Amino acid sequence: MFAFVTLVLVLLGGPGASALDNGLALTPTMGWLPWERFTCNVDCLEDPENCISEQLFMQMAELMVSEGWKDVGYEYVCIDDCWLASKRNKDGTLKADPKRFPSGIGHLANFVHSRGLKLGIYQDVGTLTCAGYPGSFGYYDIDAQTFADWGVDLLKFDGCYYKDIESLVEGYKYMSIALNRTGRSILYSCEWPLYSRPFQEPNYTEIRQYCNHWRNYGDILDSWSSVKSILAWTASKQESLVPAAGPGGWNDPDMLVIGNFGLSWDQQVTQMALWAIMAAPLFMSNDLRHISPRSKGLLQNKDVIAINQDPLGKQGYRLRKDKNFEVWERPLSNLAWAVAVLNQKEIGGPQKYAFSTSALGQGLGCVPACFITQILPVKEELGLYTWISLLKVLVNPTGTVLLKLQAYQPDEYSSHTTGVGFVSNNDTNDYSDYDDNNATSDDIISIITVLEPL
């Protein structure tokens, strides 16, 4: 109980620990990253369309503009591992593989910038990258300046092949300082807590002072079991994760794998909804050349993105676990809340779930009343609810219903009615249809009048 109260106090309080002061990532970063979909495919002779090459990144940049991705907020085109040549230049500077990136990274950065986008790049705190290419250890200043000279806008800094925990931690700190010394605004994406956790519990106050976002858990796979394990781990660690997140610094549960092969439609909805609740960076790892209209529509859903990008900058958390159901919530600006109801059952059909609105928003989400809109899987105005209402949802197996609760404004919602704004004394939780009762905004105002203190 003490731990939950502590979490509540943090969420209701002011800003968390101070963040890396580079003016970046004031909301969660959005972009595209190749790793999960394209991995370390360097065979451009046999697979020229899908190998890690400047052609791939130019194509993605073009599509991010022409297909509306940029317009909804996706702005970073990020290179991951396997872009490097096998050796550094004689002067110690890095160089891209000359066959797969013949024009160089500077040229690619100019191309991406000309489309109104930003370029991200990958390196490692250790002697080698995870795929065995030259790492940054011993070259932090040189590499930071090289990235700045090329016009890079984001660095993803991995954590393989480090000497010991001290060199890992100091390496992450040093690269942060080195990037700032270049004078160029370069967003810093760390994997510091992921690699340090086997040795010590991460100090998120310290990590947040150096990094714009940070990975905590292993790489995501294109599977429901992977998504599910990330959610379970995040919920188990939320007492330390939630207070750490905020404008300038975010927990990163890894890439969106929506539009690939391993997730059903309902599981794709779940990932998008929960990544929004968790205030996660939204880095797609898919093939934008071959994505279904349905998956594209989900990834470009402006209402979900608005929740993810909410300027209040508070990460959500799991409120309750009730048998096969989980309820997550996130505080939003303007006294609003986002609520996600996840059905973890993997057998059978859609399941009905009912819960009191008094449990939402730390007991304040619907006091004295709120207007509820279902955002996912389809948008639907559910109507006005009071703080004593019973909220009922129907959720597919492994699917999620994403809701937004907005504090009641009589002038704004005076024309709306609701089917379940009130619960009668003889309600038997029979999950009847939403139009059983017909409470109007006038009824809500009456309740507000009754609730006012004498």
GROMACS .gro file of C-alpha atoms in nm:
model
  454
    1MET     CA    1   0.000   0.000   0.000
    2PHE     CA    2   0.284   0.241   0.086
    3ALA     CA    3   0.444   0.189  -0.255
    4PHE     CA    4   0.118   0.267  -0.436
    5VAL     CA    5   0.061   0.579  -0.228
    6THR     CA    6   0.414   0.693  -0.308
    7LEU     CA    7   0.347   0.646  -0.679
    8VAL     CA    8   0.023   0.845  -0.653
    9LEU     CA    9   0.199   1.130  -0.474
   10VAL     CA   10   0.465   1.148  -0.740
   11LEU     CA   11   0.204   1.162  -1.016
   12LEU     CA   12   0.003   1.431  -0.840
   13GLY     CA   13   0.310   1.634  -0.758
   14GLY     CA   14   0.527   1.861  -0.967
   15PRO     CA   15   0.797   1.776  -1.222
   16GLY     CA   16   1.033   1.488  -1.150
   17ALA     CA   17   1.411   1.497  -1.152
   18SER     CA   18   1.584   1.748  -1.375
   19ALA     CA   19   1.640   1.630  -1.731
   20LEU     CA   20   1.925   1.660  -1.977
   21ASP     CA   21   1.912   2.029  -2.064
   22ASN     CA   22   1.945   2.022  -2.442
   23GLY     CA   23   1.590   2.135  -2.521
   24LEU     CA   24   1.506   1.806  -2.696
   25ALA     CA   25   1.246   1.531  -2.644
   26LEU     CA   26   1.001   1.755  -2.463
   27THR     CA   27   0.746   1.500  -2.577
   28PRO     CA   28   0.827   1.136  -2.666
   29THR     CA   29   1.037   1.107  -2.981
   30MET     CA   30   0.872   0.974  -3.297
   31GLY     CA   31   1.038   0.821  -3.599
   32TRP     CA   32   1.145   0.511  -3.790
   33LEU     CA   33   1.415   0.259  -3.702
   34PRO     CA   34   1.519  -0.044  -3.912
   35TRP     CA   35   1.649  -0.292  -3.654
   36GLU     CA   36   1.357  -0.526  -3.579
   37ARG     CA   37   1.240  -0.546  -3.941
   38PHE     CA   38   1.569  -0.533  -4.134
   39THR     CA   39   1.818  -0.641  -3.862
   40CYS     CA   40   2.181  -0.654  -3.985
   41ASN     CA   41   2.116  -0.743  -4.347
   42VAL     CA   42   2.431  -0.631  -4.529
   43ASP     CA   43   2.393  -0.851  -4.840
   44CYS     CA   44   2.311  -0.591  -5.102
   45LEU     CA   45   2.400  -0.827  -5.386
   46GLU     CA   46   2.137  -1.087  -5.299
   47ASP     CA   47   1.885  -0.856  -5.133
   48PRO     CA   48   1.938  -0.500  -5.258
   49GLU     CA   49   1.587  -0.384  -5.160
   50ASN     CA   50   1.621  -0.478  -4.794
   51CYS     CA   51   1.988  -0.444  -4.703
   52ILE     CA   52   2.117  -0.173  -4.470
   53SER     CA   53   2.213   0.093  -4.723
   54GLU     CA   54   2.164   0.459  -4.803
   55GLN     CA   55   1.901   0.357  -5.056
   56LEU     CA   56   1.683   0.206  -4.782
   57PHE     CA   57   1.697   0.519  -4.566
   58MET     CA   58   1.633   0.752  -4.858
   59GLN     CA   59   1.327   0.549  -4.956
   60MET     CA   60   1.193   0.560  -4.603
   61ALA     CA   61   1.252   0.934  -4.581
   62GLU     CA   62   1.063   0.990  -4.905
   63LEU     CA   63   0.771   0.778  -4.785
   64MET     CA   64   0.757   0.947  -4.447
   65VAL     CA   65   0.681   1.269  -4.631
   66SER     CA   66   0.463   1.145  -4.917
   67GLU     CA   67   0.254   0.904  -4.707
   68GLY     CA   68   0.170   1.144  -4.425
   69TRP     CA   69   0.401   1.010  -4.153
   70LYS     CA   70   0.580   1.340  -4.108
   71ASP     CA   71   0.248   1.527  -4.088
   72VAL     CA   72   0.137   1.329  -3.781
   73GLY     CA   73   0.469   1.365  -3.597
   74TYR     CA   74   0.714   1.097  -3.711
   75GLU     CA   75   1.028   1.300  -3.780
   76TYR     CA   76   1.343   1.093  -3.718
   77VAL     CA   77   1.484   0.851  -3.977
   78CYS     CA   78   1.731   0.648  -3.774
   79ILE     CA   79   2.021   0.429  -3.879
   80ASP     CA   80   2.089   0.133  -3.650
   81ASP     CA   81   2.384  -0.107  -3.630
   82CYS     CA   82   2.576  -0.236  -3.935
   83TRP     CA   83   2.620   0.093  -4.119
   84LEU     CA   84   2.991   0.115  -4.042
   85ALA     CA   85   3.298   0.008  -4.231
   86SER     CA   86   3.501  -0.261  -4.059
   87LYS     CA   87   3.779  -0.018  -3.964
   88ARG     CA   88   3.813   0.349  -3.879
   89ASN     CA   89   3.998   0.599  -4.094
   90LYS     CA   90   4.370   0.649  -4.023
   91ASP     CA   91   4.290   0.968  -3.831
   92GLY     CA   92   4.057   0.774  -3.600
   93THR     CA   93   3.731   0.902  -3.743
   94LEU     CA   94   3.444   0.672  -3.831
   95LYS     CA   95   3.340   0.594  -4.184
   96ALA     CA   96   3.035   0.430  -4.335
   97ASP     CA   97   3.060   0.115  -4.542
   98PRO     CA   98   3.170   0.255  -4.881
   99LYS     CA   99   2.970   0.007  -5.086
  100ARG     CA  100   2.639   0.040  -4.904
  101PHE     CA  101   2.671   0.412  -4.823
  102PRO     CA  102   2.877   0.537  -5.119
  103SER     CA  103   2.767   0.900  -5.075
  104GLY     CA  104   2.851   0.909  -4.704
  105ILE     CA  105   2.647   0.993  -4.398
  106GLY     CA  106   2.677   1.368  -4.448
  107HIS     CA  107   2.506   1.339  -4.785
  108LEU     CA  108   2.233   1.119  -4.635
  109ALA     CA  109   2.179   1.375  -4.357
  110ASN     CA  110   2.140   1.651  -4.615
  111PHE     CA  111   1.889   1.439  -4.806
  112VAL     CA  112   1.684   1.369  -4.493
  113HIS     CA  113   1.697   1.735  -4.385
  114SER     CA  114   1.581   1.849  -4.729
  115ARG     CA  115   1.261   1.650  -4.666
  116GLY     CA  116   1.202   1.831  -4.337
  117LEU     CA  117   1.309   1.528  -4.133
  118LYS     CA  118   1.596   1.448  -3.894
  119LEU     CA  119   1.863   1.179  -3.910
  120GLY     CA  120   1.956   0.942  -3.630
  121ILE     CA  121   2.265   0.722  -3.613
  122TYR     CA  122   2.393   0.432  -3.401
  123GLN     CA  123   2.708   0.368  -3.201
  124ASP     CA  124   2.817   0.176  -2.892
  125VAL     CA  125   2.973   0.267  -2.560
  126GLY     CA  126   3.214  -0.029  -2.584
  127THR     CA  127   3.499  -0.130  -2.808
  128LEU     CA  128   3.265  -0.286  -3.064
  129THR     CA  129   2.903  -0.245  -3.160
  130CYS     CA  130   2.670  -0.536  -3.086
  131ALA     CA  131   2.719  -0.659  -3.445
  132GLY     CA  132   3.099  -0.635  -3.421
  133TYR     CA  133   3.175  -0.302  -3.592
  134PRO     CA  134   3.409  -0.041  -3.439
  135GLY     CA  135   3.269   0.099  -3.113
  136SER     CA  136   3.322   0.440  -2.956
  137PHE     CA  137   3.530   0.345  -2.652
  138GLY     CA  138   3.841   0.566  -2.656
  139TYR     CA  139   3.692   0.784  -2.931
  140TYR     CA  140   3.398   0.955  -2.763
  141ASP     CA  141   3.504   1.313  -2.846
  142ILE     CA  142   3.606   1.226  -3.201
  143ASP     CA  143   3.282   1.040  -3.270
  144ALA     CA  144   3.062   1.311  -3.119
  145GLN     CA  145   3.227   1.575  -3.336
  146THR     CA  146   3.205   1.350  -3.643
  147PHE     CA  147   2.831   1.308  -3.591
  148ALA     CA  148   2.791   1.684  -3.549
  149ASP     CA  149   2.996   1.754  -3.863
  150TRP     CA  150   2.778   1.512  -4.060
  151GLY     CA  151   2.459   1.683  -3.942
  152VAL     CA  152   2.328   1.397  -3.728
  153ASP     CA  153   2.029   1.480  -3.504
  154LEU     CA  154   2.004   1.171  -3.280
  155LEU     CA  155   2.248   0.917  -3.140
  156LYS     CA  156   2.133   0.574  -3.028
  157PHE     CA  157   2.415   0.458  -2.800
  158ASP     CA  158   2.418   0.083  -2.736
  159GLY     CA  159   2.597  -0.103  -2.456
  160CYS     CA  160   2.785  -0.404  -2.592
  161TYR     CA  161   3.152  -0.495  -2.539
  162TYR     CA  162   3.222  -0.269  -2.243
  163LYS     CA  163   3.507  -0.344  -2.002
  164ASP     CA  164   3.323  -0.319  -1.669
  165ILE     CA  165   3.031  -0.143  -1.503
  166GLU     CA  166   3.242   0.164  -1.427
  167SER     CA  167   3.345   0.211  -1.790
  168LEU     CA  168   2.986   0.155  -1.901
  169VAL     CA  169   2.845   0.424  -1.672
  170GLU     CA  170   3.124   0.672  -1.731
  171GLY     CA  171   3.108   0.611  -2.105
  172TYR     CA  172   2.739   0.700  -2.119
  173LYS     CA  173   2.803   1.015  -1.917
  174TYR     CA  174   3.104   1.117  -2.121
  175MET     CA  175   2.930   1.080  -2.456
  176SER     CA  176   2.643   1.299  -2.333
  177ILE     CA  177   2.890   1.573  -2.243
  178ALA     CA  178   3.082   1.526  -2.567
  179LEU     CA  179   2.767   1.564  -2.775
  180ASN     CA  180   2.675   1.886  -2.596
  181ARG     CA  181   3.026   2.023  -2.646
  182THR     CA  182   2.987   2.001  -3.023
  183GLY     CA  183   2.731   2.280  -3.015
  184ARG     CA  184   2.485   2.081  -3.225
  185SER     CA  185   2.150   1.968  -3.084
  186ILE     CA  186   2.176   1.589  -3.086
  187LEU     CA  187   1.911   1.385  -2.906
  188TYR     CA  188   2.077   1.120  -2.689
  189SER     CA  189   1.912   0.776  -2.672
  190CYS     CA  190   2.080   0.550  -2.414
  191GLU     CA  191   2.068   0.183  -2.317
  192TRP     CA  192   2.240   0.252  -1.988
  193PRO     CA  193   1.985   0.095  -1.747
  194LEU     CA  194   1.942  -0.213  -1.966
  195TYR     CA  195   2.310  -0.302  -1.939
  196SER     CA  196   2.376  -0.179  -1.585
  197ARG     CA  197   2.081  -0.354  -1.418
  198PRO     CA  198   2.258  -0.693  -1.381
  199PHE     CA  199   2.514  -0.517  -1.159
  200GLN     CA  200   2.316  -0.246  -0.982
  201GLU     CA  201   1.972  -0.089  -0.971
  202PRO     CA  202   1.963   0.202  -1.214
  203ASN     CA  203   1.973   0.551  -1.068
  204TYR     CA  204   1.712   0.717  -1.288
  205THR     CA  205   1.775   1.060  -1.139
  206GLU     CA  206   2.130   1.035  -1.267
  207ILE     CA  207   2.039   0.872  -1.599
  208ARG     CA  208   1.783   1.142  -1.671
  209GLN     CA  209   2.050   1.410  -1.629
  210TYR     CA  210   2.246   1.263  -1.922
  211CYS     CA  211   1.997   1.092  -2.156
  212ASN     CA  212   1.683   1.196  -2.346
  213HIS     CA  213   1.542   0.844  -2.337
  214TRP     CA  214   1.670   0.510  -2.220
  215ARG     CA  215   1.605   0.143  -2.282
  216ASN     CA  216   1.529  -0.069  -1.976
  217TYR     CA  217   1.449  -0.410  -2.123
  218GLY     CA  218   1.572  -0.645  -2.396
  219ASP     CA  219   1.502  -0.604  -2.768
  220ILE     CA  220   1.144  -0.640  -2.880
  221LEU     CA  221   1.058  -0.922  -3.119
  222ASP     CA  222   0.778  -0.943  -3.371
  223SER     CA  223   0.559  -1.150  -3.139
  224TRP     CA  224   0.279  -1.116  -2.886
  225SER     CA  225   0.486  -1.291  -2.619
  226SER     CA  226   0.751  -1.020  -2.656
  227VAL     CA  227   0.503  -0.733  -2.630
  228LYS     CA  228   0.336  -0.903  -2.335
  229SER     CA  229   0.666  -0.953  -2.152
  230ILE     CA  230   0.757  -0.585  -2.194
  231LEU     CA  231   0.423  -0.478  -2.048
  232ALA     CA  232   0.454  -0.718  -1.755
  233TRP     CA  233   0.809  -0.607  -1.677
  234THR     CA  234   0.716  -0.238  -1.703
  235ALA     CA  235   0.424  -0.285  -1.463
  236SER     CA  236   0.648  -0.469  -1.218
  237LYS     CA  237   0.898  -0.181  -1.215
  238GLN     CA  238   0.657   0.111  -1.245
  239GLU     CA  239   0.733   0.252  -0.900
  240SER     CA  240   1.079   0.353  -1.024
  241LEU     CA  241   1.001   0.403  -1.394
  242VAL     CA  242   0.699   0.633  -1.377
  243PRO     CA  243   0.857   0.912  -1.167
  244ALA     CA  244   1.164   0.915  -1.393
  245ALA     CA  245   0.973   1.003  -1.711
  246GLY     CA  246   0.882   1.353  -1.818
  247PRO     CA  247   0.965   1.628  -2.069
  248GLY     CA  248   1.324   1.583  -2.181
  249GLY     CA  249   1.360   1.221  -2.066
  250TRP     CA  250   1.153   0.906  -2.129
  251ASN     CA  251   1.150   0.533  -2.062
  252ASP     CA  252   1.182   0.348  -2.394
  253PRO     CA  253   1.008   0.007  -2.415
  254ASP     CA  254   1.151  -0.036  -2.768
  255MET     CA  255   1.015  -0.028  -3.121
  256LEU     CA  256   0.663  -0.047  -3.257
  257VAL     CA  257   0.635  -0.369  -3.461
  258ILE     CA  258   0.292  -0.281  -3.600
  259GLY     CA  259   0.259  -0.363  -3.968
  260ASN     CA  260   0.489  -0.664  -3.963
  261PHE     CA  261   0.407  -1.035  -3.933
  262GLY     CA  262   0.389  -1.143  -3.570
  263LEU     CA  263   0.097  -0.950  -3.418
  264SER     CA  264  -0.272  -0.999  -3.482
  265TRP     CA  265  -0.483  -0.688  -3.539
  266ASP     CA  266  -0.595  -0.679  -3.176
  267GLN     CA  267  -0.237  -0.716  -3.057
  268GLN     CA  268  -0.130  -0.427  -3.280
  269VAL     CA  269  -0.405  -0.217  -3.119
  270THR     CA  270  -0.274  -0.320  -2.778
  271GLN     CA  271   0.081  -0.217  -2.856
  272MET     CA  272  -0.023   0.122  -2.993
  273ALA     CA  273  -0.258   0.190  -2.703
  274LEU     CA  274  -0.017   0.087  -2.427
  275TRP     CA  275   0.282   0.267  -2.582
  276ALA     CA  276   0.066   0.581  -2.573
  277ILE     CA  277  -0.025   0.518  -2.208
  278MET     CA  278   0.343   0.463  -2.121
  279ALA     CA  279   0.449   0.791  -2.289
  280ALA     CA  280   0.692   0.582  -2.492
  281PRO     CA  281   0.904   0.702  -2.783
  282LEU     CA  282   0.726   0.587  -3.099
  283PHE     CA  283   0.988   0.434  -3.327
  284MET     CA  284   0.831   0.220  -3.596
  285SER     CA  285   1.034  -0.074  -3.722
  286ASN     CA  286   0.849  -0.190  -4.032
  287ASP     CA  287   0.859  -0.161  -4.408
  288LEU     CA  288   0.677   0.158  -4.504
  289ARG     CA  289   0.686   0.044  -4.867
  290HIS     CA  290   0.466  -0.254  -4.784
  291ILE     CA  291   0.231  -0.173  -4.498
  292SER     CA  292  -0.141  -0.243  -4.491
  293PRO     CA  293  -0.383   0.053  -4.487
  294ARG     CA  294  -0.520  -0.073  -4.154
  295SER     CA  295  -0.181  -0.078  -3.981
  296LYS     CA  296  -0.091   0.256  -4.136
  297GLY     CA  297  -0.415   0.404  -4.006
  298LEU     CA  298  -0.342   0.276  -3.656
  299LEU     CA  299   0.011   0.416  -3.652
  300GLN     CA  300  -0.116   0.749  -3.785
  301ASN     CA  301  -0.416   0.770  -3.551
  302LYS     CA  302  -0.409   1.133  -3.440
  303ASP     CA  303  -0.611   1.074  -3.123
  304VAL     CA  304  -0.370   0.806  -3.001
  305ILE     CA  305  -0.067   1.015  -3.097
  306ALA     CA  306  -0.218   1.310  -2.907
  307ILE     CA  307  -0.230   1.095  -2.593
  308ASN     CA  308   0.130   0.983  -2.645
  309GLN     CA  309   0.243   1.341  -2.705
  310ASP     CA  310   0.038   1.501  -2.428
  311PRO     CA  311   0.228   1.806  -2.299
  312LEU     CA  312   0.169   1.727  -1.931
  313GLY     CA  313   0.443   1.468  -1.980
  314LYS     CA  314   0.334   1.212  -1.720
  315GLN     CA  315   0.388   0.842  -1.786
  316GLY     CA  316   0.092   0.611  -1.723
  317TYR     CA  317   0.089   0.299  -1.512
  318ARG     CA  318  -0.105  -0.021  -1.448
  319LEU     CA  319  -0.388   0.060  -1.210
  320ARG     CA  320  -0.515  -0.292  -1.150
  321LYS     CA  321  -0.489  -0.652  -1.261
  322ASP     CA  322  -0.819  -0.839  -1.234
  323LYS     CA  323  -0.792  -1.202  -1.349
  324ASN     CA  324  -0.745  -1.177  -1.726
  325PHE     CA  325  -0.793  -0.801  -1.740
  326GLU     CA  326  -0.555  -0.514  -1.680
  327VAL     CA  327  -0.653  -0.150  -1.645
  328TRP     CA  328  -0.389   0.112  -1.720
  329GLU     CA  329  -0.429   0.488  -1.689
  330ARG     CA  330  -0.236   0.803  -1.764
  331PRO     CA  331  -0.297   1.163  -1.649
  332LEU     CA  332  -0.326   1.412  -1.933
  333SER     CA  333  -0.338   1.789  -1.958
  334ASN     CA  334  -0.663   1.982  -1.900
  335LEU     CA  335  -0.777   1.739  -1.627
  336ALA     CA  336  -0.815   1.455  -1.879
  337TRP     CA  337  -0.715   1.091  -1.839
  338ALA     CA  338  -0.637   0.809  -2.080
  339VAL     CA  339  -0.751   0.462  -1.974
  340ALA     CA  340  -0.664   0.131  -2.141
  341VAL     CA  341  -0.841  -0.197  -2.067
  342LEU     CA  342  -0.640  -0.499  -2.183
  343ASN     CA  343  -0.784  -0.849  -2.213
  344GLN     CA  344  -0.494  -1.091  -2.174
  345LYS     CA  345  -0.701  -1.402  -2.237
  346GLU     CA  346  -0.578  -1.594  -2.543
  347ILE     CA  347  -0.876  -1.820  -2.592
  348GLY     CA  348  -1.245  -1.769  -2.660
  349GLY     CA  349  -1.419  -1.457  -2.784
  350PRO     CA  350  -1.469  -1.098  -2.671
  351GLN     CA  351  -1.502  -1.055  -2.295
  352LYS     CA  352  -1.710  -0.798  -2.107
  353TYR     CA  353  -1.557  -0.601  -1.825
  354ALA     CA  354  -1.723  -0.350  -1.594
  355PHE     CA  355  -1.571  -0.120  -1.335
  356SER     CA  356  -1.663   0.193  -1.146
  357THR     CA  357  -1.554   0.533  -1.274
  358SER     CA  358  -1.473   0.619  -0.912
  359ALA     CA  359  -1.163   0.400  -0.946
  360LEU     CA  360  -1.020   0.603  -1.235
  361GLY     CA  361  -0.785   0.897  -1.228
  362GLN     CA  362  -0.678   0.828  -0.870
  363GLY     CA  363  -1.043   0.873  -0.775
  364LEU     CA  364  -1.058   1.213  -0.945
  365GLY     CA  365  -1.091   1.127  -1.314
  366CYS     CA  366  -1.469   1.155  -1.321
  367VAL     CA  367  -1.550   1.389  -1.031
  368PRO     CA  368  -1.819   1.505  -1.041
  369ALA     CA  369  -1.863   1.396  -1.403
  370CYS     CA  370  -1.670   1.331  -1.722
  371PHE     CA  371  -1.725   1.278  -2.092
  372ILE     CA  372  -1.580   0.948  -2.218
  373THR     CA  373  -1.468   0.879  -2.573
  374GLN     CA  374  -1.350   0.540  -2.694
  375ILE     CA  375  -1.038   0.595  -2.907
  376LEU     CA  376  -0.948   0.234  -2.996
  377PRO     CA  377  -1.024  -0.006  -3.153
  378VAL     CA  378  -1.277   0.232  -3.315
  379LYS     CA  379  -1.363   0.587  -3.214
  380GLU     CA  380  -1.699   0.627  -3.046
  381GLU     CA  381  -1.846   0.884  -2.810
  382LEU     CA  382  -1.971   0.691  -2.508
  383GLY     CA  383  -2.123   0.992  -2.336
  384LEU     CA  384  -2.140   1.161  -1.996
  385TYR     CA  385  -2.063   0.968  -1.678
  386THR     CA  386  -2.073   1.058  -1.312
  387TRP     CA  387  -1.825   0.954  -1.047
  388ILE     CA  388  -2.063   0.673  -0.941
  389SER     CA  389  -2.116   0.528  -1.288
  390LEU     CA  390  -2.044   0.173  -1.397
  391LEU     CA  391  -1.828   0.173  -1.708
  392LYS     CA  392  -1.868  -0.133  -1.931
  393VAL     CA  393  -1.640  -0.235  -2.218
  394LEU     CA  394  -1.616  -0.532  -2.453
  395VAL     CA  395  -1.258  -0.638  -2.526
  396ASN     CA  396  -1.129  -0.896  -2.775
  397PRO     CA  397  -0.872  -1.156  -2.663
  398THR     CA  398  -0.525  -0.995  -2.645
  399GLY     CA  399  -0.693  -0.669  -2.746
  400THR     CA  400  -0.731  -0.334  -2.574
  401VAL     CA  401  -1.000  -0.070  -2.548
  402LEU     CA  402  -0.845   0.277  -2.520
  403LEU     CA  403  -1.058   0.550  -2.363
  404LYS     CA  404  -1.018   0.921  -2.297
  405LEU     CA  405  -1.192   1.080  -2.000
  406GLN     CA  406  -1.242   1.457  -2.017
  407ALA     CA  407  -1.354   1.661  -1.719
  408TYR     CA  408  -1.715   1.771  -1.763
  409GLN     CA  409  -1.769   2.119  -1.907
  410PRO     CA  410  -2.143   2.201  -1.911
  411ASP     CA  411  -2.117   2.451  -2.197
  412GLU     CA  412  -1.916   2.213  -2.415
  413TYR     CA  413  -2.125   1.901  -2.362
  414SER     CA  414  -2.474   2.043  -2.304
  415SER     CA  415  -2.613   1.870  -2.614
  416HIS     CA  416  -2.482   1.524  -2.527
  417THR     CA  417  -2.670   1.240  -2.364
  418THR     CA  418  -2.540   0.916  -2.227
  419GLY     CA  419  -2.664   0.564  -2.185
  420VAL     CA  420  -2.482   0.479  -1.865
  421GLY     CA  421  -2.430   0.811  -1.690
  422PHE     CA  422  -2.599   0.670  -1.379
  423VAL     CA  423  -2.624   0.330  -1.219
  424SER     CA  424  -2.948   0.232  -1.055
  425ASN     CA  425  -2.953   0.070  -0.713
  426ASN     CA  426  -3.068  -0.258  -0.861
  427ASP     CA  427  -2.789  -0.280  -1.118
  428THR     CA  428  -2.686  -0.644  -1.136
  429ASN     CA  429  -2.374  -0.608  -1.352
  430ASP     CA  430  -2.552  -0.783  -1.636
  431TYR     CA  431  -2.344  -0.589  -1.893
  432SER     CA  432  -2.654  -0.468  -2.070
  433ASP     CA  433  -2.634  -0.237  -2.369
  434TYR     CA  434  -2.515   0.119  -2.331
  435ASP     CA  435  -2.861   0.269  -2.392
  436ASP     CA  436  -3.037   0.120  -2.090
  437ASN     CA  437  -3.063   0.457  -1.914
  438ASN     CA  438  -3.075   0.803  -2.068
  439ALA     CA  439  -2.903   1.054  -1.844
  440THR     CA  440  -2.874   1.404  -1.990
  441SER     CA  441  -2.635   1.685  -1.909
  442ASP     CA  442  -2.919   1.847  -1.710
  443ASP     CA  443  -2.915   1.539  -1.487
  444ILE     CA  444  -2.541   1.578  -1.444
  445ILE     CA  445  -2.584   1.942  -1.344
  446SER     CA  446  -2.842   1.832  -1.089
  447ILE     CA  447  -2.596   1.587  -0.942
  448ILE     CA  448  -2.327   1.855  -0.932
  449THR     CA  449  -2.570   2.084  -0.745
  450VAL     CA  450  -2.642   1.809  -0.493
  451LEU     CA  451  -2.272   1.743  -0.443
  452GLU     CA  452  -2.187   2.107  -0.375
  453PRO     CA  453  -2.109   2.170  -0.006
  454LEU     CA  454  -2.355   2.374   0.199
   0.00000   0.00000   0.00000
